[in-house]
PDB file of C-alpha atoms in Angstrom:
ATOM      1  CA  UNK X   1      34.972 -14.746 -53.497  1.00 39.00           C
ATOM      2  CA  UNK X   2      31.462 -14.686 -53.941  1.00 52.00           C
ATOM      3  CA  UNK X   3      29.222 -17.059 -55.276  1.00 66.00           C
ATOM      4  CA  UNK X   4      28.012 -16.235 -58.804  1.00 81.00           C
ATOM      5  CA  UNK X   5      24.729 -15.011 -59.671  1.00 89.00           C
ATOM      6  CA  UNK X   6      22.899 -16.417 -63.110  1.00 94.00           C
ATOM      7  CA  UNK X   7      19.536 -16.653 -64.427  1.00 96.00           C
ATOM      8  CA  UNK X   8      17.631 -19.459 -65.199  1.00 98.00           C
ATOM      9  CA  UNK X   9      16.767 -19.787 -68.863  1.00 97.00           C
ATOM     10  CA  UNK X  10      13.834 -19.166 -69.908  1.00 98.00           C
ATOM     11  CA  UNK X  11      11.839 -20.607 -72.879  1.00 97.00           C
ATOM     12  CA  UNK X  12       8.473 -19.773 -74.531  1.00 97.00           C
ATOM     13  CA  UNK X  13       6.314 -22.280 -76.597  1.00 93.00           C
ATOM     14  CA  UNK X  14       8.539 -25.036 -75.848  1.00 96.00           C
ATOM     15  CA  UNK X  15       6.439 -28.729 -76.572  1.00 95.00           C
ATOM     16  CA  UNK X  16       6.338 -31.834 -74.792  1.00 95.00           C
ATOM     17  CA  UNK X  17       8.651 -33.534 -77.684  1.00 96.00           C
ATOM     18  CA  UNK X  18      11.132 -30.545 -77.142  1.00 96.00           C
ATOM     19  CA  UNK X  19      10.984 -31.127 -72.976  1.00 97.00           C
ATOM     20  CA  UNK X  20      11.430 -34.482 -73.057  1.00 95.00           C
ATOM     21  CA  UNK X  21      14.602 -34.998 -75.699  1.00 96.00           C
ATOM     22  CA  UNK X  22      16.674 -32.074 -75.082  1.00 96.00           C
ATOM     23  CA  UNK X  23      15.632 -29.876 -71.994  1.00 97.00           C
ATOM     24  CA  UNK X  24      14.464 -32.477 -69.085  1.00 96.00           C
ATOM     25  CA  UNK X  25      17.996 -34.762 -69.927  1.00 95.00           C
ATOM     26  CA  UNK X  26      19.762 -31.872 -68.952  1.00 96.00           C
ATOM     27  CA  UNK X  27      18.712 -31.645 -65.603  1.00 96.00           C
ATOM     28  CA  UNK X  28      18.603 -27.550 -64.733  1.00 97.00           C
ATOM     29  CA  UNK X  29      15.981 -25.418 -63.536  1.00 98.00           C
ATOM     30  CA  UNK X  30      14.385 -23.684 -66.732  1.00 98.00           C
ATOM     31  CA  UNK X  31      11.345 -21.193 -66.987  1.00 98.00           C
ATOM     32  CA  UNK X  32       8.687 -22.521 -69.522  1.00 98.00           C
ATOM     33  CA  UNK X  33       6.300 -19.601 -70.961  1.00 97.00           C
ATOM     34  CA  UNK X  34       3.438 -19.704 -72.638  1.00 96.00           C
ATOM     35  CA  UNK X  35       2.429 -23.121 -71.903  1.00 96.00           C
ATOM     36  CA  UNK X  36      -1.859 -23.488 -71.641  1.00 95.00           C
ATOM     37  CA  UNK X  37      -2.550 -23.960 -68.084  1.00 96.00           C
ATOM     38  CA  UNK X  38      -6.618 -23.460 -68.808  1.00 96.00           C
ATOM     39  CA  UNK X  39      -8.467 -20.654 -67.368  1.00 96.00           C
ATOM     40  CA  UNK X  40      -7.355 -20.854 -63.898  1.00 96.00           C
ATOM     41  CA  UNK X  41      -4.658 -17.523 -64.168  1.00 95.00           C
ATOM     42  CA  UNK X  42      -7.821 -15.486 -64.576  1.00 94.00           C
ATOM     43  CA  UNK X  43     -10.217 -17.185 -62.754  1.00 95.00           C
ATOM     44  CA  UNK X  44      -8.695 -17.889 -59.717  1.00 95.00           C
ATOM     45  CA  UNK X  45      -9.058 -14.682 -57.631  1.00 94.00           C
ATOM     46  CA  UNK X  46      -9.251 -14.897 -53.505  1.00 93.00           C
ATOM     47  CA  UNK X  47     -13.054 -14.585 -54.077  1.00 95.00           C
ATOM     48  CA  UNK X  48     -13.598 -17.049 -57.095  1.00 95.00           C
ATOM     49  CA  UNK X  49     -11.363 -19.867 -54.596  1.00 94.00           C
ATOM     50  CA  UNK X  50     -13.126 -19.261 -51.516  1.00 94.00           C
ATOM     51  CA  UNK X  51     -16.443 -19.424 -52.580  1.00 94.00           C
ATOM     52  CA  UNK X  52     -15.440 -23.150 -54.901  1.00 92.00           C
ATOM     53  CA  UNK X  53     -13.108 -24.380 -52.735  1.00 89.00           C
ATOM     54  CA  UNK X  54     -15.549 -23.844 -49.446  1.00 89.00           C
ATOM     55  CA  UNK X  55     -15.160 -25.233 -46.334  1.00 90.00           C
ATOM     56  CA  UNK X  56     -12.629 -28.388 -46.525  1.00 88.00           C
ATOM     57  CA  UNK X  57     -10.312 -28.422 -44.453  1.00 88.00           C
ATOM     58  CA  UNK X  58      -6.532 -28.081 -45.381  1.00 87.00           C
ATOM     59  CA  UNK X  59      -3.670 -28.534 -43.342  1.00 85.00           C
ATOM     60  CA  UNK X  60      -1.182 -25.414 -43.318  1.00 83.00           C
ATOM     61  CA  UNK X  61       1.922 -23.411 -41.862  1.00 82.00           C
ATOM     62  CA  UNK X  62       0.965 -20.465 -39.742  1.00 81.00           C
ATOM     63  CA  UNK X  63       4.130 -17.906 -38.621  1.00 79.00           C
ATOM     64  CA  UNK X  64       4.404 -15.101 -37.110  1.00 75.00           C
ATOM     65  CA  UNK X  65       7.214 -13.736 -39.198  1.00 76.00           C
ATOM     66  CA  UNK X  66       7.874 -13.727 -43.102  1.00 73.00           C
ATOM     67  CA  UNK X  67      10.425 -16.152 -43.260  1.00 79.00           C
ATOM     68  CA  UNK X  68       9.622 -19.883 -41.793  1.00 74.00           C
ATOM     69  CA  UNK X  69      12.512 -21.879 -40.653  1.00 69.00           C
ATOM     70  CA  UNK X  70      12.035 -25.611 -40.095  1.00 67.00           C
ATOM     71  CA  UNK X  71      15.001 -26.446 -38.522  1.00 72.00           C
ATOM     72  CA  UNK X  72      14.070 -24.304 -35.324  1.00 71.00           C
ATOM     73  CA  UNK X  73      10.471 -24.503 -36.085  1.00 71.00           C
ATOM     74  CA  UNK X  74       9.292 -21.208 -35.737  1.00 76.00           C
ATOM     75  CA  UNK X  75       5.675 -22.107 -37.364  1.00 78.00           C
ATOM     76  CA  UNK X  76       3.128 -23.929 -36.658  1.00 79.00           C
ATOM     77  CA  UNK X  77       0.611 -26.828 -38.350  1.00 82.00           C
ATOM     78  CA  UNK X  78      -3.043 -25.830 -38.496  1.00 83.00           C
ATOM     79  CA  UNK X  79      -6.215 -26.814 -40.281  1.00 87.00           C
ATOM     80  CA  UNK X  80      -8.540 -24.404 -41.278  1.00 85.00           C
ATOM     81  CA  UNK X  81     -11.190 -24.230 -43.527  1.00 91.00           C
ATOM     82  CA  UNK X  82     -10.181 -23.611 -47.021  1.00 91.00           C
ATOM     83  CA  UNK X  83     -12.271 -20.502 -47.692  1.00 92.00           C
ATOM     84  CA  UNK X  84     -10.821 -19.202 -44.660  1.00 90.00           C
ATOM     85  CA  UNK X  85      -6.935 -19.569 -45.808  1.00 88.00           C
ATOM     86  CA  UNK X  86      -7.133 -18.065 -49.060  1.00 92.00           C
ATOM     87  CA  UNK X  87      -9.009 -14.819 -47.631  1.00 90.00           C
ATOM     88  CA  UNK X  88      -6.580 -14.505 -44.395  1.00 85.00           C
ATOM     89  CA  UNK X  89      -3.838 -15.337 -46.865  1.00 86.00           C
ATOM     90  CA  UNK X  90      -5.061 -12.582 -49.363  1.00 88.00           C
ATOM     91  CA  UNK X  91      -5.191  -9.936 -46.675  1.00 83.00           C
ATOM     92  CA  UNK X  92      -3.001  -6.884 -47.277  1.00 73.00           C
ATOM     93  CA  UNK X  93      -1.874  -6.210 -43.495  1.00 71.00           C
ATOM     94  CA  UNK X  94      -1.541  -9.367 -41.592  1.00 69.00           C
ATOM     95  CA  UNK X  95       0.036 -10.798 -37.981  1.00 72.00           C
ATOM     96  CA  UNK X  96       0.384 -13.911 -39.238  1.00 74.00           C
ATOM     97  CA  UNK X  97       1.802 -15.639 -42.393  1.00 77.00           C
ATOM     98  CA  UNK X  98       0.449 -18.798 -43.988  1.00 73.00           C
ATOM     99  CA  UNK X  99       1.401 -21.461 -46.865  1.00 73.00           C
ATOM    100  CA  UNK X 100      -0.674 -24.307 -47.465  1.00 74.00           C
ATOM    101  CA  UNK X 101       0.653 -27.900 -47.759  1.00 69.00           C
ATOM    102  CA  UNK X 102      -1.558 -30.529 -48.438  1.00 67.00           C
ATOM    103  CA  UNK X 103      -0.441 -33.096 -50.008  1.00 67.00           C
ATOM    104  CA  UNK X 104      -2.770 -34.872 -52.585  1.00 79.00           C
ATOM    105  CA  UNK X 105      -3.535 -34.581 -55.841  1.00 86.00           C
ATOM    106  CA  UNK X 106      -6.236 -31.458 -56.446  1.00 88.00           C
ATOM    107  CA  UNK X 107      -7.838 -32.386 -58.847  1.00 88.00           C
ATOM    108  CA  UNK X 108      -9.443 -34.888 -56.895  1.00 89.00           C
ATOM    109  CA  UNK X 109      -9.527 -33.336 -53.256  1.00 88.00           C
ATOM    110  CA  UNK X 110     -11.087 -30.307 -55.315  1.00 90.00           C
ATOM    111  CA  UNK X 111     -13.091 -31.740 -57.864  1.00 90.00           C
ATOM    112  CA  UNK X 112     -14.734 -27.813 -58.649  1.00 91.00           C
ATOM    113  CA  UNK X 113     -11.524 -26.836 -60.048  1.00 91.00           C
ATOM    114  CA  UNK X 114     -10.380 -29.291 -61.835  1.00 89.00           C
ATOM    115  CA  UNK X 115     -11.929 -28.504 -65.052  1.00 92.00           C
ATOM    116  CA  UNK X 116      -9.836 -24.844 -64.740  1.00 96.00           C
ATOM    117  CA  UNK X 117      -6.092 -26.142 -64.718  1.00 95.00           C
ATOM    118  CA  UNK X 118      -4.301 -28.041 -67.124  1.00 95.00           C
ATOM    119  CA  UNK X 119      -1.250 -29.945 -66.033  1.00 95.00           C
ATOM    120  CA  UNK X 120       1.755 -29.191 -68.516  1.00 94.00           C
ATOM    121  CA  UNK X 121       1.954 -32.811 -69.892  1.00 92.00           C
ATOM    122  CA  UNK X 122       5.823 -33.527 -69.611  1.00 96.00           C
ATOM    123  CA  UNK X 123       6.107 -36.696 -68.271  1.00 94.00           C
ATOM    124  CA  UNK X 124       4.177 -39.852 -68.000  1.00 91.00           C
ATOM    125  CA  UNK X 125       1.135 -40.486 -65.962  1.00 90.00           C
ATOM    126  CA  UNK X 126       2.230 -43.298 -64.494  1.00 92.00           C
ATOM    127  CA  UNK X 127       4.878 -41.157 -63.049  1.00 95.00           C
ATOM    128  CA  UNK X 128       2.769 -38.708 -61.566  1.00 94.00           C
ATOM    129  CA  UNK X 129       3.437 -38.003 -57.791  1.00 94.00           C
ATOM    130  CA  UNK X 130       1.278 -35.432 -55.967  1.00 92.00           C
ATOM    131  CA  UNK X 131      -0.434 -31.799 -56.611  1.00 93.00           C
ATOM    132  CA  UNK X 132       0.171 -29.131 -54.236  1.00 89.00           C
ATOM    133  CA  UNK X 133      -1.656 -25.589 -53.530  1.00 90.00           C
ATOM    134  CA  UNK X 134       0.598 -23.018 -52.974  1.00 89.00           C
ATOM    135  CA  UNK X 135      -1.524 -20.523 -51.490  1.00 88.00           C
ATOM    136  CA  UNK X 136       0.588 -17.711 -49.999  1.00 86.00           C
ATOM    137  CA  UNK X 137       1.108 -14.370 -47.787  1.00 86.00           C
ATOM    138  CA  UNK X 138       2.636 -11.599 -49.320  1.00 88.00           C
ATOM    139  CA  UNK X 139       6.143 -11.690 -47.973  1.00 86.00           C
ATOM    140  CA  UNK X 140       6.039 -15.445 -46.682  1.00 85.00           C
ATOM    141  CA  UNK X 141       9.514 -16.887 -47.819  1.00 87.00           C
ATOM    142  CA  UNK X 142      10.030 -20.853 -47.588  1.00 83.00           C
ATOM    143  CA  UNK X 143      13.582 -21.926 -46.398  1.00 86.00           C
ATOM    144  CA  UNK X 144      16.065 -23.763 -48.766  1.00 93.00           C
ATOM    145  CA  UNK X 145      15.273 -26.814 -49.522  1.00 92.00           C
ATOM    146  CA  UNK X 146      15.449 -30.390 -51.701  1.00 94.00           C
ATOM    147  CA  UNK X 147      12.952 -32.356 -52.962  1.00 93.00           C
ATOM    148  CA  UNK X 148      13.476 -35.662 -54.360  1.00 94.00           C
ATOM    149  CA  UNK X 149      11.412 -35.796 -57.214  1.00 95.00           C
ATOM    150  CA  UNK X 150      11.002 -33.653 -60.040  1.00 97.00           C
ATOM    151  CA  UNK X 151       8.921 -31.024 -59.947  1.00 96.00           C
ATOM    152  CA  UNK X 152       6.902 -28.146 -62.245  1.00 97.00           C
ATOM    153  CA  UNK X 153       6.223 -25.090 -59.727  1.00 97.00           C
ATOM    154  CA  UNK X 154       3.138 -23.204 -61.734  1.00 97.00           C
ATOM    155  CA  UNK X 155       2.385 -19.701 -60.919  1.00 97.00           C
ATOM    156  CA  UNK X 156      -1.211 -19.453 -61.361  1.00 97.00           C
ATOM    157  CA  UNK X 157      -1.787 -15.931 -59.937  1.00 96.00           C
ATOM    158  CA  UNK X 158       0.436 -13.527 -58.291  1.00 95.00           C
ATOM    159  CA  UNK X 159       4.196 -13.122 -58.052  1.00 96.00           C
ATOM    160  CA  UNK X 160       7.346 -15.290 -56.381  1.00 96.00           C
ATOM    161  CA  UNK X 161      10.910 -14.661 -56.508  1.00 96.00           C
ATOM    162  CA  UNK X 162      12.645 -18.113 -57.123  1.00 97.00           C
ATOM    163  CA  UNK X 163      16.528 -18.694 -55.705  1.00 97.00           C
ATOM    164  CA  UNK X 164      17.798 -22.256 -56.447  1.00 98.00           C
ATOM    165  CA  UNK X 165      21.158 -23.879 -56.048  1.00 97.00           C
ATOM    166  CA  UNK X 166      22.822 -26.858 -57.263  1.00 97.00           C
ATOM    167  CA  UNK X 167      23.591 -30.176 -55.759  1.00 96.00           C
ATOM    168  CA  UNK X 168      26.984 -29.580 -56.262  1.00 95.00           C
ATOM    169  CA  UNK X 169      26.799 -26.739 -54.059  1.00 96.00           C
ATOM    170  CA  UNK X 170      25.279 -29.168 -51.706  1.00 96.00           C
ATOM    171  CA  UNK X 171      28.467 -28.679 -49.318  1.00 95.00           C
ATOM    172  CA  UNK X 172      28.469 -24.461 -49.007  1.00 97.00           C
ATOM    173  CA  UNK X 173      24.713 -24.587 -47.712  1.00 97.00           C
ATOM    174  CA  UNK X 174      25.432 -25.748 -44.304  1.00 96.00           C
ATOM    175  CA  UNK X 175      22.380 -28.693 -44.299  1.00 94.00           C
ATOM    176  CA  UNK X 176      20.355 -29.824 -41.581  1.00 89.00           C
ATOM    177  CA  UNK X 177      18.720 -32.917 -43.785  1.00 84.00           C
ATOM    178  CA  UNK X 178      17.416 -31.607 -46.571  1.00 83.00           C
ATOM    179  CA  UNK X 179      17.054 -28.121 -45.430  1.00 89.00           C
ATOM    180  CA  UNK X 180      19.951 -25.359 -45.442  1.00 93.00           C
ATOM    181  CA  UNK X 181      20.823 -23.468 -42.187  1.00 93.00           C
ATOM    182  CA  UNK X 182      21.068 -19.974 -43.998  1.00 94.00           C
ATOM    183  CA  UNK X 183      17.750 -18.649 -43.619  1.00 89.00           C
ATOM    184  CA  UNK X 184      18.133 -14.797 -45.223  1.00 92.00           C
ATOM    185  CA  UNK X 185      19.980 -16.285 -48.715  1.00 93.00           C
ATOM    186  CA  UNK X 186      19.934 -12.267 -50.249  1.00 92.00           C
ATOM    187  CA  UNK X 187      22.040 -10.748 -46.377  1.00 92.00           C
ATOM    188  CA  UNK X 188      23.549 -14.066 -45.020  1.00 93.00           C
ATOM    189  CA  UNK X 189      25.533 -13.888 -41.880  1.00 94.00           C
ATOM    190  CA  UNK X 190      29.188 -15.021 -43.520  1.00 95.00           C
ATOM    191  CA  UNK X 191      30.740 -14.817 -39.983  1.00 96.00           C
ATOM    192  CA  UNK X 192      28.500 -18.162 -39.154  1.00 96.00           C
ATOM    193  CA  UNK X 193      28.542 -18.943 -43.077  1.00 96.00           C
ATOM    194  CA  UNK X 194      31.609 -18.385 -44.438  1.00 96.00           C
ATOM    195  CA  UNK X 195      31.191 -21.177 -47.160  1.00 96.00           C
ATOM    196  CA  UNK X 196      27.415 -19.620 -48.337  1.00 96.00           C
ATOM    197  CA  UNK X 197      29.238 -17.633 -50.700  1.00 95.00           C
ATOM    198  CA  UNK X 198      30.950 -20.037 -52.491  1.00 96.00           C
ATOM    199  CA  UNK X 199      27.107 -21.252 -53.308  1.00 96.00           C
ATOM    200  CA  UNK X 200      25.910 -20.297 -57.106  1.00 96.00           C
ATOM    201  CA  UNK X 201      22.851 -18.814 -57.123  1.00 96.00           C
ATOM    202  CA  UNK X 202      20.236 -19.308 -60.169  1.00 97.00           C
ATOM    203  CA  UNK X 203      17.382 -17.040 -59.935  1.00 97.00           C
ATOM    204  CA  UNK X 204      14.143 -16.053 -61.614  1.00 97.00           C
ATOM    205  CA  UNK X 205      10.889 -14.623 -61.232  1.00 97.00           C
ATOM    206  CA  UNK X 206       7.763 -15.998 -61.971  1.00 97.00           C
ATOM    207  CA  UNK X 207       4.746 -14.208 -62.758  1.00 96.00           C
ATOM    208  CA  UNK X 208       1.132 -15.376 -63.926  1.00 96.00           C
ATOM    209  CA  UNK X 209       1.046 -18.461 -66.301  1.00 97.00           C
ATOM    210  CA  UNK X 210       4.744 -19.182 -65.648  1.00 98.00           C
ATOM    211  CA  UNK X 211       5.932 -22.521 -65.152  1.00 98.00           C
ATOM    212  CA  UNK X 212       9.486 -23.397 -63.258  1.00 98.00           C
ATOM    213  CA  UNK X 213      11.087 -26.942 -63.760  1.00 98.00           C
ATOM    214  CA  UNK X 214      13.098 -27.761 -60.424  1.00 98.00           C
ATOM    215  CA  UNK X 215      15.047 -30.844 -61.334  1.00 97.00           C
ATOM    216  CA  UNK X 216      15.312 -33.728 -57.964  1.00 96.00           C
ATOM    217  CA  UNK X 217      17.778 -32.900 -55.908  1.00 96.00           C
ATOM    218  CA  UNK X 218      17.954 -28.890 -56.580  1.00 97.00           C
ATOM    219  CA  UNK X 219      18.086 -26.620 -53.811  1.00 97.00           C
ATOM    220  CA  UNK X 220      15.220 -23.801 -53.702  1.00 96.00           C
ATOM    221  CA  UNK X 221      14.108 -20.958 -51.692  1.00 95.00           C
ATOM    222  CA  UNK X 222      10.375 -19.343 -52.728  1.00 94.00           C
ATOM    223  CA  UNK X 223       9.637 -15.764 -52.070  1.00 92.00           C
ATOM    224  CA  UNK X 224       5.934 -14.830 -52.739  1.00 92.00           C
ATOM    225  CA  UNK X 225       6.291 -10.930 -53.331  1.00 93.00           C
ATOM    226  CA  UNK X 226       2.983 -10.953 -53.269  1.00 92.00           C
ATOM    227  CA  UNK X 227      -0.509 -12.690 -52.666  1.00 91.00           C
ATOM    228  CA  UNK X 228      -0.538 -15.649 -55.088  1.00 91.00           C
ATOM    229  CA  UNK X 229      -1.907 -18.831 -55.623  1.00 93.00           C
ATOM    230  CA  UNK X 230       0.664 -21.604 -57.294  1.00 94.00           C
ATOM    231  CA  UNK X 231       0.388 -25.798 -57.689  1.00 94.00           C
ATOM    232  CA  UNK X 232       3.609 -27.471 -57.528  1.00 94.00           C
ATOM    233  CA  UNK X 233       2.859 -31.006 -59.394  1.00 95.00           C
ATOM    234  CA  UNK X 234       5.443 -34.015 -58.505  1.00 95.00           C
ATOM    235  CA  UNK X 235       6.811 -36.874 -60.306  1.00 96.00           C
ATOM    236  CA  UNK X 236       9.054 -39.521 -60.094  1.00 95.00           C
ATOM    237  CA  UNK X 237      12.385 -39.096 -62.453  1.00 93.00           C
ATOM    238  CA  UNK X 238      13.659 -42.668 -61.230  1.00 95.00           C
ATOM    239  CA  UNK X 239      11.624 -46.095 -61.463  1.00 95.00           C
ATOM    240  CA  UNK X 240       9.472 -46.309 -58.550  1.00 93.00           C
ATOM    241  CA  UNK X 241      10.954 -49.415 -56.929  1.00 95.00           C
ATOM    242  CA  UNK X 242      13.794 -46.643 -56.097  1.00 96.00           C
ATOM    243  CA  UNK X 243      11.871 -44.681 -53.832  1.00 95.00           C
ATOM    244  CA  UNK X 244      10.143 -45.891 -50.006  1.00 92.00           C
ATOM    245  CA  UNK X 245       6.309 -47.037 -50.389  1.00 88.00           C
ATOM    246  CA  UNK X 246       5.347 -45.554 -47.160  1.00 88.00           C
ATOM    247  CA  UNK X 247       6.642 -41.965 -48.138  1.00 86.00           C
ATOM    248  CA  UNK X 248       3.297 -39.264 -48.164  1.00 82.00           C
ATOM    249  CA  UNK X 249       4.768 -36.275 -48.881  1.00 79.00           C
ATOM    250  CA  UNK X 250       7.697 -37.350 -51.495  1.00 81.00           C
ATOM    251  CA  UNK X 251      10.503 -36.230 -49.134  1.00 83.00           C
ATOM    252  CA  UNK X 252      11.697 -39.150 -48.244  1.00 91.00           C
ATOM    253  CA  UNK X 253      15.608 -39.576 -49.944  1.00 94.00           C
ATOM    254  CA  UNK X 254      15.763 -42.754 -52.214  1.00 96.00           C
ATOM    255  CA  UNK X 255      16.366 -46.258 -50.966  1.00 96.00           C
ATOM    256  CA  UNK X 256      19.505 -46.777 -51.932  1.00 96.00           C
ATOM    257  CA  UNK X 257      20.465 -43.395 -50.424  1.00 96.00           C
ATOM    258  CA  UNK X 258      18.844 -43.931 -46.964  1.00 95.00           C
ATOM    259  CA  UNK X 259      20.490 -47.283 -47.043  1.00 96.00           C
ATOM    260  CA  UNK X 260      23.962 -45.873 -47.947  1.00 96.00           C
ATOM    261  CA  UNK X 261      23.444 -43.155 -44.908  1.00 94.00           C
ATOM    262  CA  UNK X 262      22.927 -45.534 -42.679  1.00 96.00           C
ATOM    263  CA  UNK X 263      26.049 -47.753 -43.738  1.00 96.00           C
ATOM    264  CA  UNK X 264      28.235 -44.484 -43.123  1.00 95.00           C
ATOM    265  CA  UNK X 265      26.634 -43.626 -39.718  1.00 96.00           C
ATOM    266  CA  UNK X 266      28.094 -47.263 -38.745  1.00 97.00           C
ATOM    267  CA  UNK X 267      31.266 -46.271 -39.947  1.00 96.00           C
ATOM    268  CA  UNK X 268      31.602 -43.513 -38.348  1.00 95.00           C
ATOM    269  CA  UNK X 269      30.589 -45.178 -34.830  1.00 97.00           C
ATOM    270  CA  UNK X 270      33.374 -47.314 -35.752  1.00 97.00           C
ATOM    271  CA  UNK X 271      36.178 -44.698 -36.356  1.00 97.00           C
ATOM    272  CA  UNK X 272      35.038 -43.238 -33.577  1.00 97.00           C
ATOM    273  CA  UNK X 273      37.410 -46.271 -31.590  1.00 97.00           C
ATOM    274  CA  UNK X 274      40.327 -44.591 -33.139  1.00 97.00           C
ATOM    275  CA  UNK X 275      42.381 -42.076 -30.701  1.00 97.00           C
ATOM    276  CA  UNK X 276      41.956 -38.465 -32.747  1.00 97.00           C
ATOM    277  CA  UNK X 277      45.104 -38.726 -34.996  1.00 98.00           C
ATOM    278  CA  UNK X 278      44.190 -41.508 -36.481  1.00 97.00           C
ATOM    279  CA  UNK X 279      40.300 -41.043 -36.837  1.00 97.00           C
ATOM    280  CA  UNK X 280      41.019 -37.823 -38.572  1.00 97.00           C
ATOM    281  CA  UNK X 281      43.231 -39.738 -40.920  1.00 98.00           C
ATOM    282  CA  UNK X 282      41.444 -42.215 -41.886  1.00 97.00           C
ATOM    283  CA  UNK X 283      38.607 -39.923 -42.558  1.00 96.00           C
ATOM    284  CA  UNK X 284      40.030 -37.793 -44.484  1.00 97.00           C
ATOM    285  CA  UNK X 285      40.967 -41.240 -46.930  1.00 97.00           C
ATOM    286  CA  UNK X 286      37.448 -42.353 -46.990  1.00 96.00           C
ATOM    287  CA  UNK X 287      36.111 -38.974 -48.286  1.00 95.00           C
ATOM    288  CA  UNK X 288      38.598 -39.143 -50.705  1.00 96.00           C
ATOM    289  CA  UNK X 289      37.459 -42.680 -51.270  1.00 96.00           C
ATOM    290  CA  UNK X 290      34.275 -41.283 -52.120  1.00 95.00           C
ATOM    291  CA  UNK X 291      35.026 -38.689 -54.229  1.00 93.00           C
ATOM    292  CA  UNK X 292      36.771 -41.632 -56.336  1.00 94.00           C
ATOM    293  CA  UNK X 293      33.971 -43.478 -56.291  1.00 94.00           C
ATOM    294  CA  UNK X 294      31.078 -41.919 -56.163  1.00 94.00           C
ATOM    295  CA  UNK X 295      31.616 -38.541 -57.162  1.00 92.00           C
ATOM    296  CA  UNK X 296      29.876 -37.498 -60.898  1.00 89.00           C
ATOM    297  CA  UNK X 297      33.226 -37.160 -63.387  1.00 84.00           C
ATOM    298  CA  UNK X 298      31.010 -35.028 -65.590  1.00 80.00           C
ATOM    299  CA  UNK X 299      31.213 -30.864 -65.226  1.00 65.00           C
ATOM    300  CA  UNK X 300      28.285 -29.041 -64.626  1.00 64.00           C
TER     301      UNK X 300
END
């Protein structure tokens, strides 16, 4: 059977009080129009960003083919001026592919452009995480992925195609860490992913001046269809005690979680004394264990 296909809601004029009583509890990706992100969705041409943003240096993903995969790899990190990246990134025919991804916060690694983008202000500052360029090739298409904190994906200029997938669905995308296996999501190979299928698939599109909430913990795959400049903005959801100090990029899985994967690895090791039989018995009892435990009662 295949997996079903919905779209993400979307929602215009929508205001911080609205956000933060009765869409954020909810937890789902949602499309927020209208919102006033400053000038920056007409300002921020290729030229307008090169000649600002000059010649700091950002660190990036370089490919040779549309569709990166980190699990085998097939990119590699660069620096390169930041002029440079958003005019090779904004050519038309190209041999290479690049996204940018510095972490920081630009506002303050690019002080010039601050005063043209306006963060939607749905959560606290204290919460804030990181700001991200998302400076794209036509065609580039980022594998399926988590992040652990909550973040607002803003499509400044340009156009992406957005596919994300629940947590729940966490066990039909054939994970490597936080990244998925299945690398082309819209023609997968269901000989080597049989289970893919069973996935749900929420999907939207995102043009100028809109604004995509990606709840922790959701799956997401980013198509740019087409040269485009976004900022994905970052913030913690849980108290910040719950997540590890020495984590730059905000990948890092909780605490708590890291802790608990850690616990079952030594499990494991430890079943692993049992002849086959019984190993595969008692496994199968402490997943069901788990599912009694720790599994959420409450239906998506």
């Amino acid at each position: 059977m295949a997996g079903q296909h919905l779209p993400v809601p979307r929602l215009e004029g929508v205001s911080r009080e609205q956000f933060m009583q009765h869409l954020y509890p909810q937890r789902k990706p949602l499309v927020l129009e209208g919102i006033d992100l400053g000038p920056c969705t007409s300002k921020w041409t290729a030229d307008y960003l090169s000649q600002v943003g000059g010649k700091k240096e950002v660190k990036i993903h370089v490919a040779a083919v549309a569709q990166m995969d980190f699990i085998s790899k097939n990119f590699v990190y660069r620096t390169l001026p930041f002029d440079q990246l958003v005019q090779r990134a904004a050519e038309e025919k190209h041999k290479e592919f690049f996204i940018s991804e510095d972490v920081a916060d630009i506002r303050k690694q690019f002080p010039l452009l601050e005063g043209d983008i306006k963060f939607p202000e749905f959560f606290k500052e204290e919460q804030f995480f990181s700001s991200v360029f998302r400076i794209s090739s036509p065609g580039l298409q980022l594998w399926t992925h988590y992040d652990v904190m909550d973040n607002f994906l803003i499509q400044v200029t340009g156009k992406k195609r957005v596919v994300l997938f629940s947590p729940r669905d966490a066990q039909y995308l054939y994970l490597k860490g936080t990244k998925s296996e299945v690398l082309n999501i819209d023609n997968p190979d269901l000989a080597k992913y049989p289970l893919f299928s069973k996935a749900r698939r929420y999907e939207c599109s995102l043009e100028a001046g809109d604004v995509l909430f990606i709840p922790a913990l959701w799956f997401h795959n980013v198509i740019s269809e087409e040269f485009g400049v976004g900022v994905n903005i970052f913030w913690k959801h849980l108290p910040s005690e719950c997540y590890d100090k020495t984590d730059t990029y905000g990948n890092k899985d909780p605490k708590a979680a890291s802790r608990a994967a850690q616990i079952l690895d030594r499990a494991l090791k430890t079943l692993a004394e049992l002849p086959e039989e019984y190993r595969d018995f008692y496994a199968r009892r402490m997943v069901i264990h788990i599912q009694d435990k720790a599994y959420s009662k409450n239906s998506e």
